[in-house]
mmCIF file of C-alpha atoms and ligand atoms in Angstrom:
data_model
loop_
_atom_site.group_PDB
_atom_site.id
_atom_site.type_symbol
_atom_site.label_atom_id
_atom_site.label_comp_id
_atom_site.label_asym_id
_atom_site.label_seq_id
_atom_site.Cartn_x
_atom_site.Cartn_y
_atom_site.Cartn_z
ATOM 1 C CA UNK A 284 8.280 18.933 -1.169
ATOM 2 C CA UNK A 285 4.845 18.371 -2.977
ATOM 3 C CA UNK A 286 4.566 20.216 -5.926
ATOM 4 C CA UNK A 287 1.256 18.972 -7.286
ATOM 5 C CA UNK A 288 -1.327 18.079 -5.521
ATOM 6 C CA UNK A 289 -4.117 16.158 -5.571
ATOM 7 C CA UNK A 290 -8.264 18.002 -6.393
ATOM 8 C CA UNK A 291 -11.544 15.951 -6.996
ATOM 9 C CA UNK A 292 -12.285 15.497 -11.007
ATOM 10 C CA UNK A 293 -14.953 17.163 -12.205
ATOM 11 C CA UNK A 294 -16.554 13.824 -12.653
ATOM 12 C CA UNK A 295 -16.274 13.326 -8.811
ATOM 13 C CA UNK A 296 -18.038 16.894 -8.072
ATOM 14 C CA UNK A 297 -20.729 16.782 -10.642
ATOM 15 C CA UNK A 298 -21.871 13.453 -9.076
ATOM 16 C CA UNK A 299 -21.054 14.774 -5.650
ATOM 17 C CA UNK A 300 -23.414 18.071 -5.954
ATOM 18 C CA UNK A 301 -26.000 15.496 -7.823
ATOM 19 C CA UNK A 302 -26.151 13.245 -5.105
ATOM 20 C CA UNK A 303 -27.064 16.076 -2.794
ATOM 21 C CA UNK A 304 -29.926 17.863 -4.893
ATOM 22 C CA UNK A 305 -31.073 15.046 -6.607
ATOM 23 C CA UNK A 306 -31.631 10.899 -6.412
ATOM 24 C CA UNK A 307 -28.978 9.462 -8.733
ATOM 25 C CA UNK A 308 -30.241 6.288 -10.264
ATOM 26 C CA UNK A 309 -28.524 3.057 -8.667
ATOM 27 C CA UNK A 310 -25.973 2.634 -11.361
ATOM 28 C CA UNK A 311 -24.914 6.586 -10.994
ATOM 29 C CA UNK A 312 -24.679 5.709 -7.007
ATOM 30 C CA UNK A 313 -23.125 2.595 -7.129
ATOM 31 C CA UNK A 314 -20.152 4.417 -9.477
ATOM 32 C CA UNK A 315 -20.334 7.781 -6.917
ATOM 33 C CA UNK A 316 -19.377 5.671 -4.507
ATOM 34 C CA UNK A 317 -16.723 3.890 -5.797
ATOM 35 C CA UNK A 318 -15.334 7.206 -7.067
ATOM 36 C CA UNK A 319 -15.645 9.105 -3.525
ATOM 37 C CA UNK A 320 -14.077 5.710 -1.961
ATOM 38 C CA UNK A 321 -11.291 6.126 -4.438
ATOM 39 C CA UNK A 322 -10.442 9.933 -3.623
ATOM 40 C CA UNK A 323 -10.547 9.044 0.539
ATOM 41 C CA UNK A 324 -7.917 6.108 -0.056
ATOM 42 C CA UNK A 325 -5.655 8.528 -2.367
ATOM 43 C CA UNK A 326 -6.259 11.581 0.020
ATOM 44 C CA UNK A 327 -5.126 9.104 3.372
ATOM 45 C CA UNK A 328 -1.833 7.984 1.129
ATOM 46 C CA UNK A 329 -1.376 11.902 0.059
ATOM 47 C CA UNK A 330 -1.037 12.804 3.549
ATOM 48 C CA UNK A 331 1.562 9.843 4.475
ATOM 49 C CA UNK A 332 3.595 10.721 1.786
ATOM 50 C CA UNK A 333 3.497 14.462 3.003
ATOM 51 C CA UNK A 334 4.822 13.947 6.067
ATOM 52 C CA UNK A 335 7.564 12.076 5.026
ATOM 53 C CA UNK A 336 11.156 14.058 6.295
ATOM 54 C CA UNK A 337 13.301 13.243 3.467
ATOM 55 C CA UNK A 338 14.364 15.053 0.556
ATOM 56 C CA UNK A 339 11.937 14.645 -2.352
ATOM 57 C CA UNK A 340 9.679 16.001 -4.916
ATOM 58 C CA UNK A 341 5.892 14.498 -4.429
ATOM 59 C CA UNK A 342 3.194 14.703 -7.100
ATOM 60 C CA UNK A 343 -0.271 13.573 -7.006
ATOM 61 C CA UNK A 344 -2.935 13.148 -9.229
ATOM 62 C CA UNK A 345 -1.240 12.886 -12.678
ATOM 63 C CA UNK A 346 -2.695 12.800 -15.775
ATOM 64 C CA UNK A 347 -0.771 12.015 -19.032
ATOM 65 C CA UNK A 348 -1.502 11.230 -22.839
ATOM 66 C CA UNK A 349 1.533 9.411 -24.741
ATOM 67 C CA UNK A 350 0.866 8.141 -28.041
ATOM 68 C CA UNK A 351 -3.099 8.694 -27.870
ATOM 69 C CA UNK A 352 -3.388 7.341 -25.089
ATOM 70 C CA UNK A 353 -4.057 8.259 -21.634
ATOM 71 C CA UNK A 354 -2.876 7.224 -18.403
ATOM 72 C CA UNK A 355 -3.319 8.805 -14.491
ATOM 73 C CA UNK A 356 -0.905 8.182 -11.604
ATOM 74 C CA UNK A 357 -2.192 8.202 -8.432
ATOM 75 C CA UNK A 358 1.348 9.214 -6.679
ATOM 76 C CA UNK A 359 4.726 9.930 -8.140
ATOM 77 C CA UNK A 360 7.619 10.362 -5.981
ATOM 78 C CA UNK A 361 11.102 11.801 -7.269
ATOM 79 C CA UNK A 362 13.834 10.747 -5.242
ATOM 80 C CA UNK A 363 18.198 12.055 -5.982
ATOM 81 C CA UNK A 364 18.279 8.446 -7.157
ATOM 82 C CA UNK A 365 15.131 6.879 -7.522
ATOM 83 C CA UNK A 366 11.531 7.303 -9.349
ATOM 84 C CA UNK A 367 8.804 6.019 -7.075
ATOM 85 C CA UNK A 368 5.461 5.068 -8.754
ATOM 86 C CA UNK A 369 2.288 4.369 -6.376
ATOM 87 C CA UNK A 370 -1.219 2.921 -7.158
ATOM 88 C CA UNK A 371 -3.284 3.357 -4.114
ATOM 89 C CA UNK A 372 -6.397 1.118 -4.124
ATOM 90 C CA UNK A 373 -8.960 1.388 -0.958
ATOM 91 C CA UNK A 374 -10.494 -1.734 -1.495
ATOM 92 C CA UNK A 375 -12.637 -2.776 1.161
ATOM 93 C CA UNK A 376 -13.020 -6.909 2.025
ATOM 94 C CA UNK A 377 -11.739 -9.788 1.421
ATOM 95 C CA UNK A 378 -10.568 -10.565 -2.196
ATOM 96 C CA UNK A 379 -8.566 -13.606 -3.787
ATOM 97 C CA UNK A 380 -6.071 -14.141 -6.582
ATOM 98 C CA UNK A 381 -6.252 -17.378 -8.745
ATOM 99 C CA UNK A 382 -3.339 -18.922 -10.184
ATOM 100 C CA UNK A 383 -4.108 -17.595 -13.614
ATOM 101 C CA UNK A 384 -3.481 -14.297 -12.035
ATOM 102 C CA UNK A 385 -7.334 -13.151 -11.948
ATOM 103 C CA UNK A 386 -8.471 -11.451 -9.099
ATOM 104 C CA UNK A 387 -11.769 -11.914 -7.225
ATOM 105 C CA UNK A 388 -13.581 -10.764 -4.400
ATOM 106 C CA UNK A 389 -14.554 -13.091 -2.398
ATOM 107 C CA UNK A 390 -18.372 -12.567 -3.605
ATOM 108 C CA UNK A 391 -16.695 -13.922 -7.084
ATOM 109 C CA UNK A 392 -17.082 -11.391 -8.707
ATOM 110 C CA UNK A 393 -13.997 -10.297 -11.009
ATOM 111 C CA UNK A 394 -12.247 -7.405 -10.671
ATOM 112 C CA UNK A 395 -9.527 -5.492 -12.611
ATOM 113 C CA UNK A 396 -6.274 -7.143 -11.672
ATOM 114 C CA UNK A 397 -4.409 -3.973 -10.176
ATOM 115 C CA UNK A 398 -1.080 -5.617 -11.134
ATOM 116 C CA UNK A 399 -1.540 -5.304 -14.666
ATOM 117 C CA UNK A 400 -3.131 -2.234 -14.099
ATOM 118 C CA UNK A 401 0.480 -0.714 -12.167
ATOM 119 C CA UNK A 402 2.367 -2.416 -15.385
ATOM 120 C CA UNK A 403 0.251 -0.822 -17.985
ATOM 121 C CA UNK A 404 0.762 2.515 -15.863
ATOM 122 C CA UNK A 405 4.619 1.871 -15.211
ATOM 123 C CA UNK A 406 5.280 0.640 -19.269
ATOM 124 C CA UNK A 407 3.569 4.615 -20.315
ATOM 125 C CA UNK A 408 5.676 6.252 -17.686
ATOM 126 C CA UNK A 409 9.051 4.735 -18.825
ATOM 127 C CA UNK A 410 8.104 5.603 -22.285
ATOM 128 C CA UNK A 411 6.754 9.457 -21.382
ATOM 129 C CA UNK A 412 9.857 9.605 -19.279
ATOM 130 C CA UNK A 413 12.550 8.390 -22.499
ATOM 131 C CA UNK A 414 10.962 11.092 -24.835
ATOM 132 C CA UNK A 415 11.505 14.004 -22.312
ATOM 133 C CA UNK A 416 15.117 12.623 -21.869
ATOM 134 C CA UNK A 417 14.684 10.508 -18.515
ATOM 135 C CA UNK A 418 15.862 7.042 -18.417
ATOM 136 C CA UNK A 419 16.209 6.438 -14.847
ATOM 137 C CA UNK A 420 14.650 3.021 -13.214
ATOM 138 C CA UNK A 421 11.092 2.820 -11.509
ATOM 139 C CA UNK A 422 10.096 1.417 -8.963
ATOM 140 C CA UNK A 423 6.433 0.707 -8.683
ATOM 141 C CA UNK A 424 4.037 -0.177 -6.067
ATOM 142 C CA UNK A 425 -0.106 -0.818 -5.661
ATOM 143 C CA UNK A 426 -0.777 0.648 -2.250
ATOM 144 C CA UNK A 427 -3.867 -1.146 -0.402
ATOM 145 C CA UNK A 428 -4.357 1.866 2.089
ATOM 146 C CA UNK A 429 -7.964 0.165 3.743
ATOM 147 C CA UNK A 430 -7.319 -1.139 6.921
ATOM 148 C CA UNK A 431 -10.049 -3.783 6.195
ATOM 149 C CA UNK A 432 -8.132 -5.013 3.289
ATOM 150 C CA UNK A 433 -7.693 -8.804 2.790
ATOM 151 C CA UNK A 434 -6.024 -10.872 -0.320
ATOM 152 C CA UNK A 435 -6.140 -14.508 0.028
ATOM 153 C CA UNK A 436 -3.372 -16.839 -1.615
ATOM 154 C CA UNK A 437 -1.549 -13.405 -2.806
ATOM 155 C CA UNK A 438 2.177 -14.717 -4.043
ATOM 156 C CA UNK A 439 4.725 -13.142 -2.440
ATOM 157 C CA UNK A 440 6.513 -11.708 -5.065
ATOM 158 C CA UNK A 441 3.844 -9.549 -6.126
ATOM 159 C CA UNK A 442 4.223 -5.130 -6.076
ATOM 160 C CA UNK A 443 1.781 -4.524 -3.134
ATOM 161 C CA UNK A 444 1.804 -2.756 0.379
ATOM 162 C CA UNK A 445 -0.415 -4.336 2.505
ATOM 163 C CA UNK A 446 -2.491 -2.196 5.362
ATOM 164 C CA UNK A 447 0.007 -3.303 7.645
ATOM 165 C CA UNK A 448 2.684 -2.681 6.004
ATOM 166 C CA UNK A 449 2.127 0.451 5.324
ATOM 167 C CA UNK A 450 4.072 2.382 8.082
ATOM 168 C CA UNK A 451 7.312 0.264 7.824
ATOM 169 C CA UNK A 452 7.300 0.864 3.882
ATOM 170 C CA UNK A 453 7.087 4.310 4.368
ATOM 171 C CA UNK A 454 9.761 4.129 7.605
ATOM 172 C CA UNK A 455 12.294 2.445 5.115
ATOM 173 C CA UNK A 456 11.182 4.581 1.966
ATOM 174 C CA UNK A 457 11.929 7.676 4.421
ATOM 175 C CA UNK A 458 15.610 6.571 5.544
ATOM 176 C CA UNK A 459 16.324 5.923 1.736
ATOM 177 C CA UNK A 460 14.977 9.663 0.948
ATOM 178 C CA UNK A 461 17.067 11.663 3.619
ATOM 179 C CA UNK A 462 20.339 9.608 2.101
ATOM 180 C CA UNK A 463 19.881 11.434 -1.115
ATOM 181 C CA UNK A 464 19.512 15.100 -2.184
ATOM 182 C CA UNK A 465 17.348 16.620 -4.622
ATOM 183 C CA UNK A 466 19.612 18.521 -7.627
ATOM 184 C CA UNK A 467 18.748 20.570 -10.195
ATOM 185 C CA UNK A 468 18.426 17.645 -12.855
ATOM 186 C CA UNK A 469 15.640 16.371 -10.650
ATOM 187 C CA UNK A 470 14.045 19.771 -10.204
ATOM 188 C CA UNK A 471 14.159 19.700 -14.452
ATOM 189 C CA UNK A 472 12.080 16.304 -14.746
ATOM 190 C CA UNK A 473 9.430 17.483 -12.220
ATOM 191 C CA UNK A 474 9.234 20.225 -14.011
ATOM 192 C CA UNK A 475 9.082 18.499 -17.441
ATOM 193 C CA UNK A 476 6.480 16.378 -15.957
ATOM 194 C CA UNK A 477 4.025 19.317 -14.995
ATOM 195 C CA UNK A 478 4.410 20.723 -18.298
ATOM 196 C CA UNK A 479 3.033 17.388 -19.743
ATOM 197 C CA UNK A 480 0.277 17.017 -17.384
ATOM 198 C CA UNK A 481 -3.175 17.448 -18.871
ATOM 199 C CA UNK A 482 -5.600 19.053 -16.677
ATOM 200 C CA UNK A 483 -8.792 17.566 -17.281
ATOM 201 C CA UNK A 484 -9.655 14.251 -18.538
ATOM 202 C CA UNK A 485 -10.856 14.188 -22.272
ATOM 203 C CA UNK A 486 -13.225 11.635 -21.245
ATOM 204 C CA UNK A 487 -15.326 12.863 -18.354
ATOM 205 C CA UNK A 488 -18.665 11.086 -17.916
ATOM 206 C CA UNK A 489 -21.539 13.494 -17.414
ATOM 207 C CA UNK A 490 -24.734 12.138 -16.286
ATOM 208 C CA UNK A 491 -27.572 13.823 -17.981
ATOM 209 C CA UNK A 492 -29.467 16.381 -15.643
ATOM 210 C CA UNK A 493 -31.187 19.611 -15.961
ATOM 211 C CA UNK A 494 -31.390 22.908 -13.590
ATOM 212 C CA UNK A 495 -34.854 22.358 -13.301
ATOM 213 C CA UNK A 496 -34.787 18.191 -11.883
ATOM 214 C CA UNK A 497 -32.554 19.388 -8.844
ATOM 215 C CA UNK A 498 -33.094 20.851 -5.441
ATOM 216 C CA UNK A 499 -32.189 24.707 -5.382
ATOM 217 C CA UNK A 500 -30.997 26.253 -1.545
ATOM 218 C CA UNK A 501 -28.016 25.934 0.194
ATOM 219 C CA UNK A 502 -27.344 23.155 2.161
ATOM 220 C CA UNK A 503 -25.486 22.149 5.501
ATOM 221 C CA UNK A 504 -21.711 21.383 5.215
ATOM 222 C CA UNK A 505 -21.597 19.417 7.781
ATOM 223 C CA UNK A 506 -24.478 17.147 7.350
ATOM 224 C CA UNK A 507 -26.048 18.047 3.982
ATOM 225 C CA UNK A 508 -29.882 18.695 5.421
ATOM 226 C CA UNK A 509 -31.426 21.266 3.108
ATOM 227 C CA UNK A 510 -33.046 22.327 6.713
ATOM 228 C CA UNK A 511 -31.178 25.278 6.904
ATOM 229 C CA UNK A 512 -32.344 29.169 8.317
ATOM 230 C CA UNK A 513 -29.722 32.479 8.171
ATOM 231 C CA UNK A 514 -30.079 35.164 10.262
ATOM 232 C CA UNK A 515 -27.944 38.516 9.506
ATOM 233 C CA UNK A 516 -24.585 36.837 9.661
ATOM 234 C CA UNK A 517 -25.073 33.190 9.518
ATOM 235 C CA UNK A 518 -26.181 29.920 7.953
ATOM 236 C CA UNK A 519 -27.252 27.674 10.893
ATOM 237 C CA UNK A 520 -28.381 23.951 10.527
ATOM 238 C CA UNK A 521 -31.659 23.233 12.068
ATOM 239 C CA UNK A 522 -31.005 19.504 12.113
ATOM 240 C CA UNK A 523 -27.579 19.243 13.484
ATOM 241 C CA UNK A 524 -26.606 22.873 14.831
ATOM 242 C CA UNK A 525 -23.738 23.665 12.317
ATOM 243 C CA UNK A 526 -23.133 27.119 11.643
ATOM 244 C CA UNK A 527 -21.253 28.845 8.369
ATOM 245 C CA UNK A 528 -20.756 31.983 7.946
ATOM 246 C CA UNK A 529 -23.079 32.964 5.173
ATOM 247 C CA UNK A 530 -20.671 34.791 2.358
ATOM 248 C CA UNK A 531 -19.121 31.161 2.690
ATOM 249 C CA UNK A 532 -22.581 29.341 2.546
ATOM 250 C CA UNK A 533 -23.426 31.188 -0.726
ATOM 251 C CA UNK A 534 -19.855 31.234 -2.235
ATOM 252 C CA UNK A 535 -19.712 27.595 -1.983
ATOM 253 C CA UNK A 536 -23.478 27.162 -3.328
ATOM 254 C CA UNK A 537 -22.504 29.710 -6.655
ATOM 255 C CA UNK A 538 -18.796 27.240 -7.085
ATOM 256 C CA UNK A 539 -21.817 23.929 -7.109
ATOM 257 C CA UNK A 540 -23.709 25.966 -9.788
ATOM 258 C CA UNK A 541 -20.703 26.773 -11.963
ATOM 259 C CA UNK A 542 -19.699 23.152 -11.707
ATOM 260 C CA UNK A 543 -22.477 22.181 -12.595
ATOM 261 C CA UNK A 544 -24.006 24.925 -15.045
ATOM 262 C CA UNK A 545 -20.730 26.122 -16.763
ATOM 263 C CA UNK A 546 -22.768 27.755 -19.767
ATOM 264 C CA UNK A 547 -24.952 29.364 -17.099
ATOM 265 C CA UNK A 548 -24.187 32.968 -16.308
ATOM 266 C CA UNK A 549 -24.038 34.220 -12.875
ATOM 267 C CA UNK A 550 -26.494 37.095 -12.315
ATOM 268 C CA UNK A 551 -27.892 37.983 -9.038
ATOM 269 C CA UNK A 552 -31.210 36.825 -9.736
ATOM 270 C CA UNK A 553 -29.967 33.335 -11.083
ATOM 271 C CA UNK A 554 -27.395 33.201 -8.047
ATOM 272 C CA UNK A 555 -30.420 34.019 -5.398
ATOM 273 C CA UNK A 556 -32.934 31.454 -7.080
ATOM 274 C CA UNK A 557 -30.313 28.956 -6.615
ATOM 275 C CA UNK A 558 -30.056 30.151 -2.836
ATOM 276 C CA UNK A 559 -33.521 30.196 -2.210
ATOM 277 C CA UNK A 560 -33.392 31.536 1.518
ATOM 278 C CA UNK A 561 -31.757 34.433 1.150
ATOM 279 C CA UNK A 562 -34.083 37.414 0.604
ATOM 280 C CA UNK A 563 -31.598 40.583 0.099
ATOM 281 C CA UNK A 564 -30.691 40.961 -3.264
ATOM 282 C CA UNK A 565 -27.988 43.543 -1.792
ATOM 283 C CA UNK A 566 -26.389 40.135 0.003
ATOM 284 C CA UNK A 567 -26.251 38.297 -2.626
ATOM 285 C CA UNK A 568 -24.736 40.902 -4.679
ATOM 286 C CA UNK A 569 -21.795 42.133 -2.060
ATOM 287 C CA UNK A 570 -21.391 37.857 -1.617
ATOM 288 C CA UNK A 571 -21.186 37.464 -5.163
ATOM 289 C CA UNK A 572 -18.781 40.461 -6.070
ATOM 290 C CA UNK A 573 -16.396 38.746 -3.173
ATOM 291 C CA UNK A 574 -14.515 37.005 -5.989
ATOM 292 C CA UNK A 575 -16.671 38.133 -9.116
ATOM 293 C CA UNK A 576 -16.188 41.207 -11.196
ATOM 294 C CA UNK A 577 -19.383 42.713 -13.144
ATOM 295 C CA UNK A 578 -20.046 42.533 -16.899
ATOM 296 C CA UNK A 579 -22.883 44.777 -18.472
ATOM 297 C CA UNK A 580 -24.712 47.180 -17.267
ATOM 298 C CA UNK A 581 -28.089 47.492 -15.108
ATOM 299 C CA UNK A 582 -30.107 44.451 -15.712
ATOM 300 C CA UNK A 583 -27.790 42.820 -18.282
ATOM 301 C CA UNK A 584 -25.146 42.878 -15.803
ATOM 302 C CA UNK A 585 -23.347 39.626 -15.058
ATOM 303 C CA UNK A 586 -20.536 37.879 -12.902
ATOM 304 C CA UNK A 587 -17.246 37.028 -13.951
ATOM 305 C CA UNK A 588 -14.075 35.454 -11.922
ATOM 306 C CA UNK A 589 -12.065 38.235 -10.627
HETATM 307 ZN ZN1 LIG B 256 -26.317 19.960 9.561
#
């Protein structure tokens, strides 16, 4: 049973929406990427861990402060006997461990050993876990979930799951799981655990950006071309054909501008500017009210979520 799962940060949308409406400079990119390539790797381990058939409690995307200072799990997994802690990394390449324990890709360049990153991560969990009463044992993994994964001269004593062994971990994990059963004390610790989670990060990085540097209209899901025409019903991409319905279209183009405009209010006018192509105000107000409730009156009237 999952009973967290896993959503972009905010950092990961603002950069996402950016990228789309406006050119990020190359050190904004280069991080977008990494980020987005981070999220697909978790997402692909999220969805092997979901269809696992034993009896468990899964949680994603954790986010904890203990003494001042903050740690994230990727993937927690409470077992009737076990605590399973996973780092997934979707490294891409070939990379190389020296024998002072420093890891490289094989461009040389140095990377954050994930090792010590999994101990730092497994040393705050025992300790969050001993203050809400918990003192069972953890075992801890880093998950390399790219198929196009290498480590040269990796020891073999080290935490990992290599691409290939992904499917017999998770076979073995998954005979382990349906030997056990989930009790109430277990139920009590996941629960424990959500009460501790923070939502957001305390330390997102924003870039800096303005309404008026970005590209206003609504945009193809499919392939992100701004080339886009309605008719009564629908949003239709002249470049590659896809159609949206357009109360979706414009509901997901007002959840980019809240994202990215939280101070903003949502008026019709604002809401259409951002639109562009669609010329009814009486659209965008029945799309709006979908999930919105009005504030004010007449002119001054503005959205709220319902
Ligand atoms: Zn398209």
């Amino acid at each position: 049973m999952i009973i967290k799962n896993r959503c972009e940060t905010l950092e990961l949308l603002v950069l996402r929406y950016l990228n789309t409406r406006t050119n990020l400079p190359e050190s904004e990119l280069s991080h977008y990427r990494l980020l987005e390539k981070g999220f697909e790797g978790e997402t692909n381990f999220d969805q092997l861990v979901e269809n696992l058939q034993g009896d468990f409690i899964g949680m994603f995307d954790l986010l904890f402060e203990i003494n001042n200072t903050i740690f994230q799990i990727d993937s927690l997994i409470i077992s009737g006997e076990n605590i399973y802690l996973f780092d997934v990394k979707n490294f891409d390449g070939d990379y190389y461990v020296c024998s002072d324990n420093k890891w490289y890709s094989i461009t040389e360049i140095e990377i954050k050993n994930p090792i010590h990153q999994l101990n730092r991560c497994e040393t705050l969990l025992k300790r969050l876990l001993q203050n809400i009463g918990c003192n069972q044992l953890i075992s801890s993994n880093v998950i390399f979930i790219n198929p196009n994964f290498y480590l040269y001269q990796a020891p073999i004593n080290l935490p990992i799951i290599f691409p290939t062994q992904i499917k017999r971990f998770l076979q073995k994990l998954d005979l382990t799981l349906q030997k056990s059963k989930i009790k109430d004390k277990q139920v009590k610790l996941a629960e424990k655990l959500l009460a501790h989670n923070l939502d957001t990060s305390p330390y997102i990085r924003k870039p800096e950006y303005t309404y008026d540097q970005l590209k206003k209209g609504i945009y193809c899901k499919e392939c992100h071309s701004f080339e886009v025409y309605t008719n009564s019903k629908m949003v239709v991409c002249k470049i590659c054909g896809f159609r949206e319905k357009i109360e979706n279209s414009v509901l997901r183009n007002i959840e980019e501008y809240k994202v990215l405009f939280p101070d903003k209010k949502i008026t019709t006018s604002s809401i259409q500017e951002w639109c562009k192509i669609i010329d009814s105000v009486t659209t965008v107000r029945r799309i709006i009210s979908i999930n919105h409730k009005p504030v004010g009156k007449f002119r001054n009237t503005y959205y709220i979520d319902k």
